[in-house]
């Protein structure tokens, strides 16, 4: 167990946690959003981040300070907290982004870690190599090996109480991400950013982002605090938190504002295309889109950045409340309706249901069945696994109707779960709220439950009594199970 990260609450792989940042003397509640501050631009002044936007921690790039004589001297002299005028925790990046953009940087891991320490950073970062998606496997392996050597070098740098990031790379190879996660976890470094996912997110490749994070999480294990490097669009927070990401950083709020782009949880809008602001933050309460279009460039950029930051922090609170209430997966499923690529992301998450099931809470508030994807949730996987271990004997009725004395046992059947003994009816998730009109995926999943139970109990005689199941579900029921259509 890492003593600087404690998990307080859990839903799916998502969790509410507390990250202790000893050098800052603060504890940061996760999931947390770190606004990115570019010291040259400062679109929103850091001093306002905490009071107006609730930010307990921000991130800035130490390489920008390191590379400019003026900034370097100021930062070494006064410290980052004073230069930026921010009392909370400060994470610093290393220049790896510049490395990825320009192919070369002028600093080594020991040099930049020492510098981050000397300017008073609370969480520093080595010079990892952000290998982009889709490179040949050999290139991903070579660059990962270099990143891993640098993490080992970082372990040897004396940085006092400063925490140190151990970025997890591996391009779009989930098994390399898993190996990278295992290696990073075995170092004595502290926080684990999943790196080089920005190109995936910019191209709406959310399903692959999910696979990359799932790989990293398998290697890292459940105790490690995980940062999704460069992920700042509120649209994907619910999905990424449900995959077990704890920290996010947003440069998007400021970068998008510069191009007149307005963030929402359903995607990105161009200011020119908006007739109404679908938001009640202080900015959107004060201006209409038409009024905002008349403002001077700098003022418009600042106001858009403020809105973008408001909607981003608001979504993080929405995600945290859903997690606390035990309905994070319902929120992910809702957000998945914003964009087909988000739907692919959610389907990719349910494809990892077994991995989620191992960490998910056994009991929550209520399971809401919202779409065919709900049939793939970890709770359904867990119930099906349980069916393989249950042993009803004799003549057994599995029915969507009432009990019958003509059988030795009479179990209920509810889609999407399938059969279960009546005395489990009041236990989670079998108390699920399901629609009057169940869809084909739900019935098919119930039929898979029947098949699993029948396979596990070859000596038992089963009769299935159902209402109006589609052919796609009935064909999953084994032949030896007698079927009765209750609809007549
Ligand atoms: N910012 C966004 N992605 C990355 C990454 O992979 N590594 C580092 N150090 N910073 C990033
Ligand atoms: Zn707004």
mmCIF file with all atom_site columns, C-alpha atoms in Angstrom, residues 366-488:
data_model
loop_
_atom_site.group_PDB
_atom_site.id
_atom_site.type_symbol
_atom_site.label_atom_id
_atom_site.label_alt_id
_atom_site.label_comp_id
_atom_site.label_asym_id
_atom_site.label_entity_id
_atom_site.label_seq_id
_atom_site.pdbx_PDB_ins_code
_atom_site.Cartn_x
_atom_site.Cartn_y
_atom_site.Cartn_z
_atom_site.occupancy
_atom_site.B_iso_or_equiv
_atom_site.pdbx_formal_charge
_atom_site.auth_seq_id
_atom_site.auth_comp_id
_atom_site.auth_asym_id
_atom_site.auth_atom_id
_atom_site.pdbx_PDB_model_num
ATOM 1   C CA . UNK A 1 366 ? -29.697 0.831   -7.610  1.00 0.00 ? 366 UNK A CA 1
ATOM 2   C CA . UNK A 1 367 ? -28.754 -0.603  -10.979 1.00 0.00 ? 367 UNK A CA 1
ATOM 3   C CA . UNK A 1 368 ? -30.500 1.340   -13.763 1.00 0.00 ? 368 UNK A CA 1
ATOM 4   C CA . UNK A 1 369 ? -30.799 -0.471  -17.076 1.00 0.00 ? 369 UNK A CA 1
ATOM 5   C CA . UNK A 1 370 ? -30.486 2.363   -19.633 1.00 0.00 ? 370 UNK A CA 1
ATOM 6   C CA . UNK A 1 371 ? -29.583 0.706   -22.948 1.00 0.00 ? 371 UNK A CA 1
ATOM 7   C CA . UNK A 1 372 ? -28.318 -2.525  -24.482 1.00 0.00 ? 372 UNK A CA 1
ATOM 8   C CA . UNK A 1 373 ? -24.834 -1.683  -23.166 1.00 0.00 ? 373 UNK A CA 1
ATOM 9   C CA . UNK A 1 374 ? -26.150 -2.079  -19.592 1.00 0.00 ? 374 UNK A CA 1
ATOM 10  C CA . UNK A 1 375 ? -26.341 -5.820  -20.264 1.00 0.00 ? 375 UNK A CA 1
ATOM 11  C CA . UNK A 1 376 ? -22.516 -5.856  -20.439 1.00 0.00 ? 376 UNK A CA 1
ATOM 12  C CA . UNK A 1 377 ? -21.915 -4.167  -17.092 1.00 0.00 ? 377 UNK A CA 1
ATOM 13  C CA . UNK A 1 378 ? -19.621 -5.773  -14.517 1.00 0.00 ? 378 UNK A CA 1
ATOM 14  C CA . UNK A 1 379 ? -22.586 -6.522  -12.225 1.00 0.00 ? 379 UNK A CA 1
ATOM 15  C CA . UNK A 1 380 ? -24.077 -8.750  -14.930 1.00 0.00 ? 380 UNK A CA 1
ATOM 16  C CA . UNK A 1 381 ? -20.719 -10.447 -15.486 1.00 0.00 ? 381 UNK A CA 1
ATOM 17  C CA . UNK A 1 382 ? -20.461 -11.041 -11.738 1.00 0.00 ? 382 UNK A CA 1
ATOM 18  C CA . UNK A 1 383 ? -23.961 -12.520 -11.568 1.00 0.00 ? 383 UNK A CA 1
ATOM 19  C CA . UNK A 1 384 ? -23.184 -14.842 -14.470 1.00 0.00 ? 384 UNK A CA 1
ATOM 20  C CA . UNK A 1 385 ? -20.027 -15.981 -12.774 1.00 0.00 ? 385 UNK A CA 1
ATOM 21  C CA . UNK A 1 386 ? -22.050 -16.716 -9.659  1.00 0.00 ? 386 UNK A CA 1
ATOM 22  C CA . UNK A 1 387 ? -24.498 -18.810 -11.689 1.00 0.00 ? 387 UNK A CA 1
ATOM 23  C CA . UNK A 1 388 ? -21.654 -21.175 -12.558 1.00 0.00 ? 388 UNK A CA 1
ATOM 24  C CA . UNK A 1 389 ? -21.344 -21.957 -8.843  1.00 0.00 ? 389 UNK A CA 1
ATOM 25  C CA . UNK A 1 390 ? -25.015 -22.392 -7.890  1.00 0.00 ? 390 UNK A CA 1
ATOM 26  C CA . UNK A 1 391 ? -26.467 -25.909 -7.687  1.00 0.00 ? 391 UNK A CA 1
ATOM 27  C CA . UNK A 1 392 ? -30.257 -26.200 -7.871  1.00 0.00 ? 392 UNK A CA 1
ATOM 28  C CA . UNK A 1 393 ? -31.389 -29.846 -7.831  1.00 0.00 ? 393 UNK A CA 1
ATOM 29  C CA . UNK A 1 394 ? -34.218 -31.963 -9.224  1.00 0.00 ? 394 UNK A CA 1
ATOM 30  C CA . UNK A 1 395 ? -36.900 -30.359 -11.404 1.00 0.00 ? 395 UNK A CA 1
ATOM 31  C CA . UNK A 1 396 ? -36.240 -26.623 -11.540 1.00 0.00 ? 396 UNK A CA 1
ATOM 32  C CA . UNK A 1 397 ? -38.479 -23.897 -12.943 1.00 0.00 ? 397 UNK A CA 1
ATOM 33  C CA . UNK A 1 398 ? -36.809 -20.666 -14.104 1.00 0.00 ? 398 UNK A CA 1
ATOM 34  C CA . UNK A 1 399 ? -39.608 -18.187 -14.678 1.00 0.00 ? 399 UNK A CA 1
ATOM 35  C CA . UNK A 1 400 ? -40.468 -14.586 -15.444 1.00 0.00 ? 400 UNK A CA 1
ATOM 36  C CA . UNK A 1 401 ? -43.863 -15.344 -13.856 1.00 0.00 ? 401 UNK A CA 1
ATOM 37  C CA . UNK A 1 402 ? -44.864 -16.341 -10.302 1.00 0.00 ? 402 UNK A CA 1
ATOM 38  C CA . UNK A 1 403 ? -43.621 -19.440 -8.378  1.00 0.00 ? 403 UNK A CA 1
ATOM 39  C CA . UNK A 1 404 ? -45.089 -22.913 -8.943  1.00 0.00 ? 404 UNK A CA 1
ATOM 40  C CA . UNK A 1 405 ? -45.391 -25.872 -6.485  1.00 0.00 ? 405 UNK A CA 1
ATOM 41  C CA . UNK A 1 406 ? -45.086 -28.395 -9.287  1.00 0.00 ? 406 UNK A CA 1
ATOM 42  C CA . UNK A 1 407 ? -41.294 -28.084 -9.263  1.00 0.00 ? 407 UNK A CA 1
ATOM 43  C CA . UNK A 1 408 ? -38.610 -28.855 -6.667  1.00 0.00 ? 408 UNK A CA 1
ATOM 44  C CA . UNK A 1 409 ? -37.339 -25.297 -6.966  1.00 0.00 ? 409 UNK A CA 1
ATOM 45  C CA . UNK A 1 410 ? -38.758 -22.224 -8.643  1.00 0.00 ? 410 UNK A CA 1
ATOM 46  C CA . UNK A 1 411 ? -36.321 -19.442 -9.462  1.00 0.00 ? 411 UNK A CA 1
ATOM 47  C CA . UNK A 1 412 ? -36.976 -15.978 -10.861 1.00 0.00 ? 412 UNK A CA 1
ATOM 48  C CA . UNK A 1 413 ? -35.643 -14.828 -14.227 1.00 0.00 ? 413 UNK A CA 1
ATOM 49  C CA . UNK A 1 414 ? -34.989 -11.132 -14.800 1.00 0.00 ? 414 UNK A CA 1
ATOM 50  C CA . UNK A 1 415 ? -33.269 -9.682  -17.864 1.00 0.00 ? 415 UNK A CA 1
ATOM 51  C CA . UNK A 1 416 ? -30.394 -8.838  -18.197 1.00 0.00 ? 416 UNK A CA 1
ATOM 52  C CA . UNK A 1 417 ? -29.222 -11.040 -15.284 1.00 0.00 ? 417 UNK A CA 1
ATOM 53  C CA . UNK A 1 418 ? -30.991 -14.321 -15.994 1.00 0.00 ? 418 UNK A CA 1
ATOM 54  C CA . UNK A 1 419 ? -32.041 -16.775 -13.276 1.00 0.00 ? 419 UNK A CA 1
ATOM 55  C CA . UNK A 1 420 ? -31.574 -16.472 -9.498  1.00 0.00 ? 420 UNK A CA 1
ATOM 56  C CA . UNK A 1 421 ? -33.058 -18.001 -6.331  1.00 0.00 ? 421 UNK A CA 1
ATOM 57  C CA . UNK A 1 422 ? -36.036 -15.992 -5.041  1.00 0.00 ? 422 UNK A CA 1
ATOM 58  C CA . UNK A 1 423 ? -34.350 -15.201 -1.721  1.00 0.00 ? 423 UNK A CA 1
ATOM 59  C CA . UNK A 1 424 ? -31.748 -13.105 -3.600  1.00 0.00 ? 424 UNK A CA 1
ATOM 60  C CA . UNK A 1 425 ? -34.503 -10.876 -5.045  1.00 0.00 ? 425 UNK A CA 1
ATOM 61  C CA . UNK A 1 426 ? -33.815 -8.022  -2.636  1.00 0.00 ? 426 UNK A CA 1
ATOM 62  C CA . UNK A 1 427 ? -30.026 -7.993  -3.074  1.00 0.00 ? 427 UNK A CA 1
ATOM 63  C CA . UNK A 1 428 ? -27.956 -5.759  -5.382  1.00 0.00 ? 428 UNK A CA 1
ATOM 64  C CA . UNK A 1 429 ? -27.952 -5.793  -8.385  1.00 0.00 ? 429 UNK A CA 1
ATOM 65  C CA . UNK A 1 430 ? -31.074 -7.958  -8.719  1.00 0.00 ? 430 UNK A CA 1
ATOM 66  C CA . UNK A 1 431 ? -33.170 -5.045  -7.446  1.00 0.00 ? 431 UNK A CA 1
ATOM 67  C CA . UNK A 1 432 ? -32.373 -3.373  -10.786 1.00 0.00 ? 432 UNK A CA 1
ATOM 68  C CA . UNK A 1 433 ? -34.780 -0.896  -12.356 1.00 0.00 ? 433 UNK A CA 1
ATOM 69  C CA . UNK A 1 434 ? -35.390 -2.145  -15.886 1.00 0.00 ? 434 UNK A CA 1
ATOM 70  C CA . UNK A 1 435 ? -37.592 -0.689  -18.651 1.00 0.00 ? 435 UNK A CA 1
ATOM 71  C CA . UNK A 1 436 ? -41.046 -2.165  -19.363 1.00 0.00 ? 436 UNK A CA 1
ATOM 72  C CA . UNK A 1 437 ? -39.827 -2.909  -22.885 1.00 0.00 ? 437 UNK A CA 1
ATOM 73  C CA . UNK A 1 438 ? -36.577 -4.815  -22.499 1.00 0.00 ? 438 UNK A CA 1
ATOM 74  C CA . UNK A 1 439 ? -34.287 -4.848  -25.557 1.00 0.00 ? 439 UNK A CA 1
ATOM 75  C CA . UNK A 1 440 ? -32.799 -7.844  -27.362 1.00 0.00 ? 440 UNK A CA 1
ATOM 76  C CA . UNK A 1 441 ? -29.392 -7.445  -25.657 1.00 0.00 ? 441 UNK A CA 1
ATOM 77  C CA . UNK A 1 442 ? -31.025 -7.708  -22.233 1.00 0.00 ? 442 UNK A CA 1
ATOM 78  C CA . UNK A 1 443 ? -32.942 -10.890 -23.123 1.00 0.00 ? 443 UNK A CA 1
ATOM 79  C CA . UNK A 1 444 ? -29.886 -12.395 -24.733 1.00 0.00 ? 444 UNK A CA 1
ATOM 80  C CA . UNK A 1 445 ? -27.865 -11.768 -21.591 1.00 0.00 ? 445 UNK A CA 1
ATOM 81  C CA . UNK A 1 446 ? -30.624 -13.414 -19.484 1.00 0.00 ? 446 UNK A CA 1
ATOM 82  C CA . UNK A 1 447 ? -30.521 -16.404 -21.848 1.00 0.00 ? 447 UNK A CA 1
ATOM 83  C CA . UNK A 1 448 ? -26.732 -16.597 -21.423 1.00 0.00 ? 448 UNK A CA 1
ATOM 84  C CA . UNK A 1 449 ? -27.371 -16.789 -17.669 1.00 0.00 ? 449 UNK A CA 1
ATOM 85  C CA . UNK A 1 450 ? -29.751 -19.711 -18.228 1.00 0.00 ? 450 UNK A CA 1
ATOM 86  C CA . UNK A 1 451 ? -27.141 -21.447 -20.394 1.00 0.00 ? 451 UNK A CA 1
ATOM 87  C CA . UNK A 1 452 ? -24.389 -20.992 -17.774 1.00 0.00 ? 452 UNK A CA 1
ATOM 88  C CA . UNK A 1 453 ? -26.599 -22.407 -15.023 1.00 0.00 ? 453 UNK A CA 1
ATOM 89  C CA . UNK A 1 454 ? -27.614 -25.382 -17.177 1.00 0.00 ? 454 UNK A CA 1
ATOM 90  C CA . UNK A 1 455 ? -24.002 -26.142 -18.145 1.00 0.00 ? 455 UNK A CA 1
ATOM 91  C CA . UNK A 1 456 ? -22.894 -26.040 -14.517 1.00 0.00 ? 456 UNK A CA 1
ATOM 92  C CA . UNK A 1 457 ? -25.685 -28.453 -13.476 1.00 0.00 ? 457 UNK A CA 1
ATOM 93  C CA . UNK A 1 458 ? -25.887 -31.286 -16.028 1.00 0.00 ? 458 UNK A CA 1
ATOM 94  C CA . UNK A 1 459 ? -27.976 -33.520 -13.700 1.00 0.00 ? 459 UNK A CA 1
ATOM 95  C CA . UNK A 1 460 ? -30.712 -30.941 -13.102 1.00 0.00 ? 460 UNK A CA 1
ATOM 96  C CA . UNK A 1 461 ? -33.911 -30.705 -15.224 1.00 0.00 ? 461 UNK A CA 1
ATOM 97  C CA . UNK A 1 462 ? -34.663 -27.099 -16.217 1.00 0.00 ? 462 UNK A CA 1
ATOM 98  C CA . UNK A 1 463 ? -37.838 -25.490 -17.527 1.00 0.00 ? 463 UNK A CA 1
ATOM 99  C CA . UNK A 1 464 ? -37.671 -21.868 -18.666 1.00 0.00 ? 464 UNK A CA 1
ATOM 100 C CA . UNK A 1 465 ? -40.932 -19.866 -18.663 1.00 0.00 ? 465 UNK A CA 1
ATOM 101 C CA . UNK A 1 466 ? -40.587 -16.506 -20.411 1.00 0.00 ? 466 UNK A CA 1
ATOM 102 C CA . UNK A 1 467 ? -42.685 -13.728 -21.954 1.00 0.00 ? 467 UNK A CA 1
ATOM 103 C CA . UNK A 1 468 ? -42.013 -12.759 -25.571 1.00 0.00 ? 468 UNK A CA 1
ATOM 104 C CA . UNK A 1 469 ? -38.267 -13.388 -25.809 1.00 0.00 ? 469 UNK A CA 1
ATOM 105 C CA . UNK A 1 470 ? -36.762 -12.671 -29.227 1.00 0.00 ? 470 UNK A CA 1
ATOM 106 C CA . UNK A 1 471 ? -35.358 -15.489 -31.323 1.00 0.00 ? 471 UNK A CA 1
ATOM 107 C CA . UNK A 1 472 ? -31.827 -14.087 -30.786 1.00 0.00 ? 472 UNK A CA 1
ATOM 108 C CA . UNK A 1 473 ? -32.192 -14.862 -27.059 1.00 0.00 ? 473 UNK A CA 1
ATOM 109 C CA . UNK A 1 474 ? -33.998 -18.213 -27.357 1.00 0.00 ? 474 UNK A CA 1
ATOM 110 C CA . UNK A 1 475 ? -31.304 -19.633 -29.612 1.00 0.00 ? 475 UNK A CA 1
ATOM 111 C CA . UNK A 1 476 ? -28.793 -19.188 -26.762 1.00 0.00 ? 476 UNK A CA 1
ATOM 112 C CA . UNK A 1 477 ? -30.874 -21.430 -24.436 1.00 0.00 ? 477 UNK A CA 1
ATOM 113 C CA . UNK A 1 478 ? -29.534 -25.024 -24.561 1.00 0.00 ? 478 UNK A CA 1
ATOM 114 C CA . UNK A 1 479 ? -31.804 -27.614 -26.172 1.00 0.00 ? 479 UNK A CA 1
ATOM 115 C CA . UNK A 1 480 ? -32.168 -29.663 -23.015 1.00 0.00 ? 480 UNK A CA 1
ATOM 116 C CA . UNK A 1 481 ? -33.880 -26.752 -21.250 1.00 0.00 ? 481 UNK A CA 1
ATOM 117 C CA . UNK A 1 482 ? -37.617 -27.042 -21.794 1.00 0.00 ? 482 UNK A CA 1
ATOM 118 C CA . UNK A 1 483 ? -39.178 -23.719 -22.768 1.00 0.00 ? 483 UNK A CA 1
ATOM 119 C CA . UNK A 1 484 ? -42.689 -22.368 -22.161 1.00 0.00 ? 484 UNK A CA 1
ATOM 120 C CA . UNK A 1 485 ? -43.909 -19.055 -23.606 1.00 0.00 ? 485 UNK A CA 1
ATOM 121 C CA . UNK A 1 486 ? -46.091 -17.501 -20.900 1.00 0.00 ? 486 UNK A CA 1
ATOM 122 C CA . UNK A 1 487 ? -47.637 -15.103 -23.442 1.00 0.00 ? 487 UNK A CA 1
ATOM 123 C CA . UNK A 1 488 ? -49.594 -18.070 -24.785 1.00 0.00 ? 488 UNK A CA 1
#
